[in-house]
Amino acid sequence: MRCRFACFRPFVRFSRDERGAATIEAVLWLPFFLTILALLADVSLIFHGQSRILSVVQSANRNMAVGRLTTESETEAFVLTRLQTLSSNAQADTVLSSSGLIMTTASVPLTDLDIFGIVGAFANTRLTVRAEHLQE
């Protein structure tokens, strides 16, 4: 009888030991925290991309307003050239109204702006930025 209980002694000691309890909880929560971190990184990169697109569109409108760019197609080409580093699927449209208002719209797919693909649920969504400027 004594041998039988002696064989179970290490298992009983192991079942009462609580040194690894925090490790189990950390392993269970780690994927959740990593997903949140990746989501925050993707959203931050999308907002940064929006800021860069707005800067390019405003610069194009300013160049057309002062006469460096003379036609709408030149302005669209200016925007698309500057956005090539951000996205190869960028689109641009410039309209010069009769009142002298320059309106440029640029759009980029959201999937071109994220790294981890967390926003993949929005695969067909485009980020659109529009700026207006008066011609001088």
PDB file of C-alpha atoms in Angstrom:
ATOM      1  CA  MET A   1       0.000   0.000   0.000  1.00  0.00           C
ATOM      2  CA  ARG A   2       2.752   2.386   0.853  1.00  0.00           C
ATOM      3  CA  CYS A   3       4.255   2.153  -2.642  1.00  0.00           C
ATOM      4  CA  ARG A   4       1.002   2.984  -4.312  1.00  0.00           C
ATOM      5  CA  PHE A   5       0.587   6.273  -2.405  1.00  0.00           C
ATOM      6  CA  ALA A   6       4.239   7.141  -2.799  1.00  0.00           C
ATOM      7  CA  CYS A   7       3.869   6.941  -6.570  1.00  0.00           C
ATOM      8  CA  PHE A   8       1.094   9.571  -6.530  1.00  0.00           C
ATOM      9  CA  ARG A   9       2.946  12.001  -4.275  1.00  0.00           C
ATOM     10  CA  PRO A  10       4.571  14.001  -7.161  1.00  0.00           C
ATOM     11  CA  PHE A  11       1.200  14.353  -8.890  1.00  0.00           C
ATOM     12  CA  VAL A  12      -0.500  15.596  -5.735  1.00  0.00           C
ATOM     13  CA  ARG A  13       2.310  18.096  -5.183  1.00  0.00           C
ATOM     14  CA  PHE A  14       2.015  19.219  -8.830  1.00  0.00           C
ATOM     15  CA  SER A  15      -1.767  19.720  -8.596  1.00  0.00           C
ATOM     16  CA  ARG A  16      -1.404  21.941  -5.520  1.00  0.00           C
ATOM     17  CA  ASP A  17       1.393  24.084  -6.954  1.00  0.00           C
ATOM     18  CA  GLU A  18       0.158  27.497  -8.154  1.00  0.00           C
ATOM     19  CA  ARG A  19       3.380  28.908  -9.609  1.00  0.00           C
ATOM     20  CA  GLY A  20       2.193  28.672 -13.261  1.00  0.00           C
ATOM     21  CA  ALA A  21      -1.330  30.049 -12.772  1.00  0.00           C
ATOM     22  CA  ALA A  22      -0.499  33.507 -14.145  1.00  0.00           C
ATOM     23  CA  THR A  23       1.105  31.989 -17.227  1.00  0.00           C
ATOM     24  CA  ILE A  24      -2.113  30.238 -18.209  1.00  0.00           C
ATOM     25  CA  GLU A  25      -4.111  33.471 -17.952  1.00  0.00           C
ATOM     26  CA  ALA A  26      -1.496  35.362 -19.930  1.00  0.00           C
ATOM     27  CA  VAL A  27      -1.590  32.788 -22.712  1.00  0.00           C
ATOM     28  CA  LEU A  28      -5.377  33.042 -22.859  1.00  0.00           C
ATOM     29  CA  TRP A  29      -5.389  36.875 -23.039  1.00  0.00           C
ATOM     30  CA  LEU A  30      -2.329  37.366 -25.271  1.00  0.00           C
ATOM     31  CA  PRO A  31      -4.118  36.871 -28.643  1.00  0.00           C
ATOM     32  CA  PHE A  32      -6.778  39.387 -27.640  1.00  0.00           C
ATOM     33  CA  PHE A  33      -4.214  42.041 -26.716  1.00  0.00           C
ATOM     34  CA  LEU A  34      -2.139  41.399 -29.852  1.00  0.00           C
ATOM     35  CA  THR A  35      -5.257  41.776 -32.023  1.00  0.00           C
ATOM     36  CA  ILE A  36      -6.104  45.080 -30.342  1.00  0.00           C
ATOM     37  CA  LEU A  37      -2.518  46.263 -30.843  1.00  0.00           C
ATOM     38  CA  ALA A  38      -2.606  45.335 -34.548  1.00  0.00           C
ATOM     39  CA  LEU A  39      -5.977  47.065 -34.959  1.00  0.00           C
ATOM     40  CA  LEU A  40      -4.615  50.241 -33.372  1.00  0.00           C
ATOM     41  CA  ALA A  41      -1.567  50.143 -35.645  1.00  0.00           C
ATOM     42  CA  ASP A  42      -3.742  49.717 -38.753  1.00  0.00           C
ATOM     43  CA  VAL A  43      -6.096  52.540 -37.772  1.00  0.00           C
ATOM     44  CA  SER A  44      -3.126  54.797 -37.019  1.00  0.00           C
ATOM     45  CA  LEU A  45      -1.623  54.062 -40.436  1.00  0.00           C
ATOM     46  CA  ILE A  46      -4.945  54.790 -42.134  1.00  0.00           C
ATOM     47  CA  PHE A  47      -5.182  58.170 -40.396  1.00  0.00           C
ATOM     48  CA  HIS A  48      -1.571  58.897 -41.331  1.00  0.00           C
ATOM     49  CA  GLY A  49      -2.359  57.996 -44.946  1.00  0.00           C
ATOM     50  CA  GLN A  50      -5.364  60.313 -44.891  1.00  0.00           C
ATOM     51  CA  SER A  51      -3.138  63.133 -43.694  1.00  0.00           C
ATOM     52  CA  ARG A  52      -0.601  62.479 -46.449  1.00  0.00           C
ATOM     53  CA  ILE A  53      -3.316  62.371 -49.130  1.00  0.00           C
ATOM     54  CA  LEU A  54      -4.806  65.639 -47.877  1.00  0.00           C
ATOM     55  CA  SER A  55      -1.382  67.277 -47.991  1.00  0.00           C
ATOM     56  CA  VAL A  56      -0.846  66.163 -51.600  1.00  0.00           C
ATOM     57  CA  VAL A  57      -4.315  67.329 -52.682  1.00  0.00           C
ATOM     58  CA  GLN A  58      -3.889  70.729 -51.021  1.00  0.00           C
ATOM     59  CA  SER A  59      -0.477  71.122 -52.618  1.00  0.00           C
ATOM     60  CA  ALA A  60      -1.912  70.310 -56.052  1.00  0.00           C
ATOM     61  CA  ASN A  61      -4.738  72.818 -55.590  1.00  0.00           C
ATOM     62  CA  ARG A  62      -2.287  75.475 -54.455  1.00  0.00           C
ATOM     63  CA  ASN A  63      -0.065  74.857 -57.497  1.00  0.00           C
ATOM     64  CA  MET A  64      -3.050  75.199 -59.810  1.00  0.00           C
ATOM     65  CA  ALA A  65      -4.261  78.306 -58.010  1.00  0.00           C
ATOM     66  CA  VAL A  66      -0.966  80.163 -58.532  1.00  0.00           C
ATOM     67  CA  GLY A  67      -0.549  78.962 -62.130  1.00  0.00           C
ATOM     68  CA  ARG A  68       2.199  76.326 -61.845  1.00  0.00           C
ATOM     69  CA  LEU A  69      -0.296  73.722 -63.040  1.00  0.00           C
ATOM     70  CA  THR A  70      -2.531  75.011 -65.817  1.00  0.00           C
ATOM     71  CA  THR A  71      -5.028  72.238 -66.583  1.00  0.00           C
ATOM     72  CA  GLU A  72      -7.143  69.825 -64.633  1.00  0.00           C
ATOM     73  CA  SER A  73      -5.347  66.823 -66.132  1.00  0.00           C
ATOM     74  CA  GLU A  74      -1.956  68.220 -65.024  1.00  0.00           C
ATOM     75  CA  THR A  75      -3.303  68.581 -61.499  1.00  0.00           C
ATOM     76  CA  GLU A  76      -4.652  65.025 -61.508  1.00  0.00           C
ATOM     77  CA  ALA A  77      -1.297  63.734 -62.798  1.00  0.00           C
ATOM     78  CA  PHE A  78       0.488  65.705 -60.045  1.00  0.00           C
ATOM     79  CA  VAL A  79      -1.686  64.053 -57.389  1.00  0.00           C
ATOM     80  CA  LEU A  80      -1.328  60.550 -58.832  1.00  0.00           C
ATOM     81  CA  THR A  81       2.454  60.901 -59.131  1.00  0.00           C
ATOM     82  CA  ARG A  82       2.775  61.942 -55.485  1.00  0.00           C
ATOM     83  CA  LEU A  83       0.453  59.164 -54.303  1.00  0.00           C
ATOM     84  CA  GLN A  84       2.315  56.357 -56.117  1.00  0.00           C
ATOM     85  CA  THR A  85       4.461  55.742 -53.029  1.00  0.00           C
ATOM     86  CA  LEU A  86       1.304  55.366 -50.941  1.00  0.00           C
ATOM     87  CA  SER A  87      -0.853  53.315 -53.319  1.00  0.00           C
ATOM     88  CA  SER A  88      -0.697  52.116 -56.891  1.00  0.00           C
ATOM     89  CA  ASN A  89      -4.523  52.112 -57.010  1.00  0.00           C
ATOM     90  CA  ALA A  90      -5.004  55.804 -56.273  1.00  0.00           C
ATOM     91  CA  GLN A  91      -7.573  57.832 -58.190  1.00  0.00           C
ATOM     92  CA  ALA A  92      -7.772  61.593 -58.608  1.00  0.00           C
ATOM     93  CA  ASP A  93     -10.301  63.991 -60.061  1.00  0.00           C
ATOM     94  CA  THR A  94      -9.958  67.766 -60.393  1.00  0.00           C
ATOM     95  CA  VAL A  95     -12.735  70.183 -61.326  1.00  0.00           C
ATOM     96  CA  LEU A  96     -12.311  73.905 -61.994  1.00  0.00           C
ATOM     97  CA  SER A  97     -15.644  75.660 -61.636  1.00  0.00           C
ATOM     98  CA  SER A  98     -16.628  78.824 -63.474  1.00  0.00           C
ATOM     99  CA  SER A  99     -16.381  80.789 -60.214  1.00  0.00           C
ATOM    100  CA  GLY A 100     -12.669  79.906 -59.868  1.00  0.00           C
ATOM    101  CA  LEU A 101     -13.036  77.173 -57.258  1.00  0.00           C
ATOM    102  CA  ILE A 102     -10.596  74.290 -57.652  1.00  0.00           C
ATOM    103  CA  MET A 103     -11.941  71.027 -56.223  1.00  0.00           C
ATOM    104  CA  THR A 104      -9.695  67.971 -56.148  1.00  0.00           C
ATOM    105  CA  THR A 105     -10.771  64.574 -54.878  1.00  0.00           C
ATOM    106  CA  ALA A 106      -8.352  61.697 -54.313  1.00  0.00           C
ATOM    107  CA  SER A 107      -9.214  58.190 -53.174  1.00  0.00           C
ATOM    108  CA  VAL A 108      -7.171  55.171 -52.131  1.00  0.00           C
ATOM    109  CA  PRO A 109      -8.320  51.647 -51.136  1.00  0.00           C
ATOM    110  CA  LEU A 110      -8.114  51.070 -47.375  1.00  0.00           C
ATOM    111  CA  THR A 111      -6.317  47.788 -47.936  1.00  0.00           C
ATOM    112  CA  ASP A 112      -3.357  49.713 -49.419  1.00  0.00           C
ATOM    113  CA  LEU A 113      -2.915  51.663 -46.175  1.00  0.00           C
ATOM    114  CA  ASP A 114      -2.926  48.936 -43.524  1.00  0.00           C
ATOM    115  CA  ILE A 115      -0.155  46.505 -42.596  1.00  0.00           C
ATOM    116  CA  PHE A 116      -1.785  43.673 -40.682  1.00  0.00           C
ATOM    117  CA  GLY A 117      -5.005  43.406 -42.681  1.00  0.00           C
ATOM    118  CA  ILE A 118      -7.229  43.799 -39.652  1.00  0.00           C
ATOM    119  CA  VAL A 119      -9.448  46.186 -41.632  1.00  0.00           C
ATOM    120  CA  GLY A 120      -9.816  43.511 -44.316  1.00  0.00           C
ATOM    121  CA  ALA A 121     -13.541  43.496 -43.568  1.00  0.00           C
ATOM    122  CA  PHE A 122     -13.603  46.792 -45.441  1.00  0.00           C
ATOM    123  CA  ALA A 123     -11.885  45.341 -48.519  1.00  0.00           C
ATOM    124  CA  ASN A 124     -13.982  47.280 -51.026  1.00  0.00           C
ATOM    125  CA  THR A 125     -13.868  50.574 -49.140  1.00  0.00           C
ATOM    126  CA  ARG A 126     -11.870  53.546 -50.380  1.00  0.00           C
ATOM    127  CA  LEU A 127     -10.541  56.441 -48.332  1.00  0.00           C
ATOM    128  CA  THR A 128     -11.615  59.631 -50.106  1.00  0.00           C
ATOM    129  CA  VAL A 129     -10.137  63.059 -49.448  1.00  0.00           C
ATOM    130  CA  ARG A 130     -11.419  66.286 -50.990  1.00  0.00           C
ATOM    131  CA  ALA A 131      -9.987  69.791 -50.832  1.00  0.00           C
ATOM    132  CA  GLU A 132     -11.107  73.091 -52.327  1.00  0.00           C
ATOM    133  CA  HIS A 133      -9.060  76.154 -53.156  1.00  0.00           C
ATOM    134  CA  LEU A 134      -9.856  79.488 -54.809  1.00  0.00           C
ATOM    135  CA  GLN A 135      -7.930  80.329 -57.957  1.00  0.00           C
ATOM    136  CA  GLU A 136      -5.888  83.507 -57.702  1.00  0.00           C
TER     137      GLU A 136
END
